[in-house]
mmCIF file of C-alpha atoms and ligand atoms in Angstrom:
data_model
loop_
_atom_site.group_PDB
_atom_site.id
_atom_site.type_symbol
_atom_site.label_atom_id
_atom_site.label_comp_id
_atom_site.label_asym_id
_atom_site.label_seq_id
_atom_site.Cartn_x
_atom_site.Cartn_y
_atom_site.Cartn_z
ATOM 1 C CA MET G 2 5.662 17.437 13.086
ATOM 2 C CA LYS G 3 3.426 18.897 15.780
ATOM 3 C CA ASN G 4 4.420 18.346 19.387
ATOM 4 C CA ILE G 5 3.774 14.719 20.226
ATOM 5 C CA ARG G 6 4.072 12.573 23.339
ATOM 6 C CA LEU G 7 7.524 11.179 23.995
ATOM 7 C CA ASP G 8 6.222 7.602 24.235
ATOM 8 C CA LYS G 9 4.472 7.912 20.863
ATOM 9 C CA TYR G 10 7.601 9.402 19.275
ATOM 10 C CA LEU G 11 9.742 6.490 20.439
ATOM 11 C CA ALA G 12 7.123 3.847 19.571
ATOM 12 C CA ASP G 13 6.609 5.324 16.091
ATOM 13 C CA MET G 14 10.361 5.150 15.521
ATOM 14 C CA GLY G 15 10.377 1.458 16.405
ATOM 15 C CA VAL G 16 12.130 1.642 19.774
ATOM 16 C CA GLY G 17 9.470 -0.687 21.228
ATOM 17 C CA THR G 18 5.775 -1.024 21.867
ATOM 18 C CA ARG G 19 4.040 1.834 23.642
ATOM 19 C CA THR G 20 4.162 -0.140 26.921
ATOM 20 C CA GLU G 21 7.826 -1.080 26.517
ATOM 21 C CA VAL G 22 8.727 2.493 25.724
ATOM 22 C CA LYS G 23 6.886 3.811 28.789
ATOM 23 C CA GLY G 24 9.022 1.486 30.935
ATOM 24 C CA ILE G 25 12.220 2.690 29.285
ATOM 25 C CA ILE G 26 11.231 6.344 29.848
ATOM 26 C CA LYS G 27 10.307 5.784 33.496
ATOM 27 C CA LYS G 28 13.706 4.148 34.121
ATOM 28 C CA GLY G 29 15.368 7.444 33.129
ATOM 29 C CA ALA G 30 16.980 6.101 29.953
ATOM 30 C CA VAL G 31 15.665 8.884 27.720
ATOM 31 C CA VAL G 32 17.287 12.296 27.340
ATOM 32 C CA VAL G 33 15.375 15.063 25.579
ATOM 33 C CA SER G 34 17.492 18.075 24.629
ATOM 34 C CA ASP G 35 20.001 17.385 27.432
ATOM 35 C CA LYS G 36 17.410 16.704 30.163
ATOM 36 C CA ILE G 37 16.442 13.272 31.483
ATOM 37 C CA ILE G 38 12.667 12.980 31.039
ATOM 38 C CA LYS G 39 10.747 10.358 32.997
ATOM 39 C CA ASP G 40 7.234 11.399 31.948
ATOM 40 C CA PRO G 41 5.979 9.339 28.927
ATOM 41 C CA GLY G 42 3.448 12.094 28.153
ATOM 42 C CA TYR G 43 6.112 14.814 27.891
ATOM 43 C CA LYS G 44 5.603 16.686 24.604
ATOM 44 C CA VAL G 45 8.490 16.774 22.168
ATOM 45 C CA SER G 46 8.983 18.452 18.798
ATOM 46 C CA ILE G 47 11.190 18.004 15.754
ATOM 47 C CA GLU G 48 13.697 20.511 17.207
ATOM 48 C CA ASP G 49 14.397 18.317 20.233
ATOM 49 C CA SER G 50 17.363 15.988 20.255
ATOM 50 C CA ILE G 51 16.204 12.654 21.642
ATOM 51 C CA ILE G 52 18.565 10.014 22.975
ATOM 52 C CA CYS G 53 17.327 6.644 24.200
ATOM 53 C CA ASN G 54 19.744 4.233 25.890
ATOM 54 C CA GLY G 55 22.619 6.306 24.490
ATOM 55 C CA GLN G 56 21.296 6.131 20.878
ATOM 56 C CA ASN G 57 20.119 9.150 18.941
ATOM 57 C CA VAL G 58 16.522 8.596 17.758
ATOM 58 C CA VAL G 59 15.836 10.746 14.710
ATOM 59 C CA TYR G 60 12.207 11.239 13.739
ATOM 60 C CA GLU G 61 11.389 10.139 10.213
ATOM 61 C CA SER G 62 8.017 11.584 9.410
ATOM 62 C CA PHE G 63 7.083 9.280 6.589
ATOM 63 C CA GLU G 64 7.909 5.790 5.493
ATOM 64 C CA TYR G 65 7.077 4.256 2.102
ATOM 65 C CA LEU G 66 7.397 0.519 1.520
ATOM 66 C CA MET G 67 6.754 -1.650 -1.522
ATOM 67 C CA LEU G 68 5.346 -5.093 -0.663
ATOM 68 C CA ASN G 69 4.999 -8.010 -3.060
ATOM 69 C CA LYS G 70 1.813 -9.399 -1.532
ATOM 70 C CA PRO G 71 1.405 -13.174 -1.570
ATOM 71 C CA ALA G 72 -1.987 -14.908 -1.787
ATOM 72 C CA GLY G 73 -3.510 -15.971 1.532
ATOM 73 C CA TYR G 74 -3.102 -12.627 3.319
ATOM 74 C CA ILE G 75 -5.847 -10.061 3.765
ATOM 75 C CA THR G 76 -5.195 -6.377 3.201
ATOM 76 C CA ALA G 77 -5.808 -5.090 6.701
ATOM 77 C CA THR G 78 -3.769 -3.906 9.633
ATOM 78 C CA GLU G 79 -5.397 -6.312 12.113
ATOM 79 C CA ASP G 80 -7.684 -9.326 12.027
ATOM 80 C CA LYS G 81 -8.684 -11.888 14.644
ATOM 81 C CA LYS G 82 -8.808 -14.873 12.257
ATOM 82 C CA GLU G 83 -6.904 -14.173 9.054
ATOM 83 C CA LYS G 84 -3.227 -13.496 8.367
ATOM 84 C CA THR G 85 -2.793 -9.815 7.493
ATOM 85 C CA ILE G 86 -0.309 -8.219 5.125
ATOM 86 C CA MET G 87 0.975 -6.127 8.031
ATOM 87 C CA SER G 88 2.334 -9.320 9.645
ATOM 88 C CA LEU G 89 4.789 -9.442 6.728
ATOM 89 C CA ILE G 90 6.126 -5.961 7.455
ATOM 90 C CA LYS G 91 8.938 -6.213 9.945
ATOM 91 C CA SER G 92 8.790 -2.641 11.176
ATOM 92 C CA LYS G 93 8.043 -1.869 14.786
ATOM 93 C CA ARG G 94 6.485 1.348 13.614
ATOM 94 C CA ASN G 95 2.831 1.190 14.492
ATOM 95 C CA ASP G 96 1.372 3.857 12.221
ATOM 96 C CA LEU G 97 1.789 2.113 8.835
ATOM 97 C CA PHE G 98 -1.155 1.065 6.670
ATOM 98 C CA PRO G 99 -1.734 -0.276 3.127
ATOM 99 C CA VAL G 100 -2.761 2.101 0.347
ATOM 100 C CA GLY G 101 -5.841 0.501 -1.141
ATOM 101 C CA ARG G 102 -6.790 -3.130 -1.044
ATOM 102 C CA LEU G 103 -5.952 -6.369 -2.828
ATOM 103 C CA ASP G 104 -8.170 -9.423 -2.365
ATOM 104 C CA LYS G 105 -6.938 -12.305 -0.224
ATOM 105 C CA ASP G 106 -6.083 -14.370 -3.311
ATOM 106 C CA THR G 107 -4.515 -11.472 -5.264
ATOM 107 C CA GLU G 108 -0.748 -11.017 -5.379
ATOM 108 C CA GLY G 109 1.555 -8.161 -6.243
ATOM 109 C CA LEU G 110 2.211 -4.520 -5.605
ATOM 110 C CA LEU G 111 1.002 -2.893 -2.412
ATOM 111 C CA LEU G 112 2.287 0.408 -1.114
ATOM 112 C CA ILE G 113 2.525 0.602 2.663
ATOM 113 C CA THR G 114 2.974 3.986 4.293
ATOM 114 C CA ASN G 115 1.996 6.291 7.113
ATOM 115 C CA ASP G 116 1.538 9.240 4.728
ATOM 116 C CA GLY G 117 -2.232 9.709 4.867
ATOM 117 C CA ASP G 118 -2.187 12.598 2.428
ATOM 118 C CA MET G 119 -0.374 10.612 -0.263
ATOM 119 C CA ALA G 120 -2.663 7.608 0.284
ATOM 120 C CA HIS G 121 -5.726 9.793 -0.018
ATOM 121 C CA ARG G 122 -4.488 11.319 -3.256
ATOM 122 C CA LEU G 123 -3.554 7.952 -4.786
ATOM 123 C CA LEU G 124 -6.985 6.538 -3.995
ATOM 124 C CA SER G 125 -9.059 9.606 -4.811
ATOM 125 C CA PRO G 126 -11.639 8.784 -7.516
ATOM 126 C CA LYS G 127 -10.901 12.205 -9.023
ATOM 127 C CA LYS G 128 -7.259 11.362 -9.734
ATOM 128 C CA HIS G 129 -7.848 8.268 -11.928
ATOM 129 C CA ILE G 130 -4.515 6.731 -10.966
ATOM 130 C CA ALA G 131 -3.741 3.782 -13.282
ATOM 131 C CA LYS G 132 -3.510 0.311 -11.752
ATOM 132 C CA LYS G 133 -2.141 -2.415 -13.992
ATOM 133 C CA TYR G 134 -2.877 -6.088 -13.383
ATOM 134 C CA TYR G 135 -1.550 -9.303 -14.853
ATOM 135 C CA VAL G 136 -4.578 -11.570 -15.287
ATOM 136 C CA GLU G 137 -4.942 -15.271 -16.071
ATOM 137 C CA LEU G 138 -8.430 -16.263 -17.210
ATOM 138 C CA GLU G 139 -10.406 -19.472 -17.181
ATOM 139 C CA LYS G 140 -11.781 -19.093 -20.704
ATOM 140 C CA VAL G 141 -10.222 -17.930 -23.953
ATOM 141 C CA ILE G 142 -10.203 -14.187 -24.616
ATOM 142 C CA GLU G 143 -12.809 -13.130 -27.187
ATOM 143 C CA ASN G 144 -12.012 -10.816 -30.099
ATOM 144 C CA ASP G 145 -14.277 -8.046 -28.844
ATOM 145 C CA TYR G 146 -12.729 -7.792 -25.350
ATOM 146 C CA ILE G 147 -10.394 -4.881 -26.162
ATOM 147 C CA LYS G 148 -13.290 -2.798 -27.509
ATOM 148 C CA SER G 149 -15.519 -3.756 -24.566
ATOM 149 C CA PHE G 150 -12.913 -2.571 -22.069
ATOM 150 C CA GLU G 151 -12.292 0.610 -24.087
ATOM 151 C CA ALA G 152 -16.005 1.397 -23.880
ATOM 152 C CA GLY G 153 -16.256 0.649 -20.150
ATOM 153 C CA ILE G 154 -17.875 -2.507 -18.811
ATOM 154 C CA VAL G 155 -21.392 -2.766 -17.398
ATOM 155 C CA LEU G 156 -21.015 -4.961 -14.313
ATOM 156 C CA LYS G 157 -23.648 -7.537 -13.381
ATOM 157 C CA ASP G 158 -25.151 -5.135 -10.822
ATOM 158 C CA GLY G 159 -25.623 -2.542 -13.587
ATOM 159 C CA THR G 160 -22.727 -0.250 -12.572
ATOM 160 C CA LYS G 161 -20.701 1.033 -15.505
ATOM 161 C CA THR G 162 -16.919 1.183 -15.092
ATOM 162 C CA ARG G 163 -14.596 3.738 -16.629
ATOM 163 C CA PRO G 164 -12.777 2.545 -19.753
ATOM 164 C CA GLY G 165 -9.904 0.151 -19.155
ATOM 165 C CA LYS G 166 -6.953 -0.831 -21.330
ATOM 166 C CA LEU G 167 -6.508 -4.476 -22.254
ATOM 167 C CA GLU G 168 -3.214 -5.842 -23.597
ATOM 168 C CA VAL G 169 -3.452 -9.439 -24.761
ATOM 169 C CA ILE G 170 -0.498 -11.707 -23.909
ATOM 170 C CA ASP G 171 -1.936 -15.012 -25.145
ATOM 171 C CA ASN G 172 -5.277 -16.898 -25.335
ATOM 172 C CA ASN G 173 -5.964 -16.758 -21.596
ATOM 173 C CA THR G 174 -3.595 -14.078 -20.312
ATOM 174 C CA VAL G 175 -3.786 -10.293 -20.385
ATOM 175 C CA TYR G 176 -2.605 -7.099 -18.766
ATOM 176 C CA LEU G 177 -5.525 -4.938 -17.726
ATOM 177 C CA THR G 178 -5.098 -1.308 -16.683
ATOM 178 C CA ILE G 179 -7.962 0.333 -14.812
ATOM 179 C CA PHE G 180 -8.309 3.886 -13.550
ATOM 180 C CA GLU G 181 -10.566 3.418 -10.540
ATOM 181 C CA GLY G 182 -10.859 0.953 -7.690
ATOM 182 C CA LYS G 183 -14.283 -0.557 -7.254
ATOM 183 C CA PHE G 184 -14.690 -3.585 -4.988
ATOM 184 C CA HIS G 185 -13.332 -6.739 -6.761
ATOM 185 C CA GLN G 186 -13.304 -4.642 -9.899
ATOM 186 C CA VAL G 187 -11.103 -6.745 -12.171
ATOM 187 C CA LYS G 188 -12.883 -9.980 -11.277
ATOM 188 C CA ARG G 189 -16.285 -8.387 -11.762
ATOM 189 C CA MET G 190 -15.286 -6.880 -15.126
ATOM 190 C CA PHE G 191 -14.397 -10.311 -16.480
ATOM 191 C CA GLU G 192 -17.474 -11.898 -14.887
ATOM 192 C CA ALA G 193 -19.563 -9.393 -16.842
ATOM 193 C CA LEU G 194 -18.010 -10.867 -19.997
ATOM 194 C CA ASP G 195 -18.818 -14.415 -18.796
ATOM 195 C CA ASN G 196 -15.196 -15.181 -18.068
ATOM 196 C CA LYS G 197 -13.481 -15.818 -14.720
ATOM 197 C CA VAL G 198 -10.193 -14.638 -13.208
ATOM 198 C CA LYS G 199 -8.013 -17.602 -12.194
ATOM 199 C CA TYR G 200 -4.972 -15.604 -11.058
ATOM 200 C CA LEU G 201 -4.533 -11.886 -10.421
ATOM 201 C CA LYS G 202 -1.424 -9.872 -9.712
ATOM 202 C CA ARG G 203 -1.010 -6.091 -9.545
ATOM 203 C CA VAL G 204 2.116 -5.007 -11.378
ATOM 204 C CA SER G 205 1.935 -1.204 -11.128
ATOM 205 C CA MET G 206 0.143 1.743 -9.593
ATOM 206 C CA GLY G 207 0.718 5.162 -11.138
ATOM 207 C CA THR G 208 4.462 5.348 -11.812
ATOM 208 C CA LEU G 209 5.271 2.726 -9.198
ATOM 209 C CA ILE G 210 6.240 -0.613 -10.770
ATOM 210 C CA LEU G 211 6.508 -3.873 -8.826
ATOM 211 C CA ASP G 212 10.206 -4.694 -8.428
ATOM 212 C CA LYS G 213 10.722 -8.015 -10.260
ATOM 213 C CA THR G 214 13.521 -8.950 -7.864
ATOM 214 C CA LEU G 215 11.241 -8.615 -4.829
ATOM 215 C CA GLU G 216 10.162 -12.114 -3.774
ATOM 216 C CA LEU G 217 6.571 -12.844 -2.741
ATOM 217 C CA GLY G 218 6.019 -11.747 0.846
ATOM 218 C CA LYS G 219 9.053 -9.430 0.842
ATOM 219 C CA PHE G 220 9.108 -5.641 1.081
ATOM 220 C CA ARG G 221 11.605 -2.831 0.653
ATOM 221 C CA PRO G 222 11.603 0.967 1.036
ATOM 222 C CA LEU G 223 10.826 2.965 -2.094
ATOM 223 C CA THR G 224 13.909 4.514 -3.662
ATOM 224 C CA GLU G 225 14.224 8.314 -3.759
ATOM 225 C CA ASP G 226 13.628 8.134 -7.493
ATOM 226 C CA GLU G 227 10.414 6.067 -7.147
ATOM 227 C CA LEU G 228 9.084 8.412 -4.510
ATOM 228 C CA GLU G 229 9.937 11.543 -6.442
ATOM 229 C CA LYS G 230 8.244 10.206 -9.607
ATOM 230 C CA LEU G 231 5.153 9.115 -7.691
ATOM 231 C CA ARG G 232 4.844 12.520 -6.000
ATOM 232 C CA ARG G 233 5.193 14.321 -9.325
ATOM 233 C CA HIS G 234 2.608 11.993 -10.881
ATOM 234 C CA ILE G 235 0.054 12.658 -8.144
ATOM 235 C CA ASP G 236 0.671 16.417 -8.291
ATOM 236 C CA GLY G 237 0.253 16.432 -12.067
ATOM 237 C CA ASN G 238 -2.968 14.412 -12.045
HETATM 238 N N1 LIG S 25 -9.638 -6.236 -8.660
HETATM 239 C C1 LIG S 25 -10.019 -7.389 -8.076
HETATM 240 O O1 LIG S 25 -10.996 -8.008 -8.469
HETATM 241 N N2 LIG S 25 -9.296 -7.842 -7.034
HETATM 242 C C2 LIG S 25 -8.189 -7.221 -6.567
HETATM 243 O O2 LIG S 25 -7.563 -7.701 -5.617
HETATM 244 C C3 LIG S 25 -7.807 -6.022 -7.183
HETATM 245 C C4 LIG S 25 -8.547 -5.556 -8.235
#
């Protein structure tokens, strides 16, 4: 961590909003490496010990959360009209953001973090990170679908997608794995085959698999094992 302002440090660690934290600092409740500091702009580093209202506040550089996104929420950090997925994340940390985007009516796995480098690498078109979706369709699946997805689909606007992998569950239900992230890609791929997605849920991204015990709208931190595997996957890709 580079030197950062004391108020940002405390706000990032969830002590309060930036305004609340400024008040706390000005009251003299914050001790930085044995000195009371009343200036919110005072620069601190990872070597400093920081105590706020008698509690040690340790800086955690990165946070990684798995959210089971429900329908009805947009994938954004803020919006004036719509409910955002960030309203489901009960962290006072203010530097978290979603990695990639799910449509308002799509459910399932979303990674939320403040690790910009990891997010960039997961979303990079060069990395071809696999994203697997559970899909319910309006019409029956045709025999040639698997081959069509293997060949790559020409969308209605003429764009050709990379090959995808289709696993048929029953007449109207499939798992589809894609290796890129075009706008509304899954829906548009099925539209190109004159079918329509009725229900869409992301079940995995790279090595990260949606925890089946995580209820809709709930989140939890990634385990060490999940994080380690995801890092190795990105590095190897
Ligand atoms: N593809 C879609 O069409 N929608 C999503 O939310 C994700 C992938």
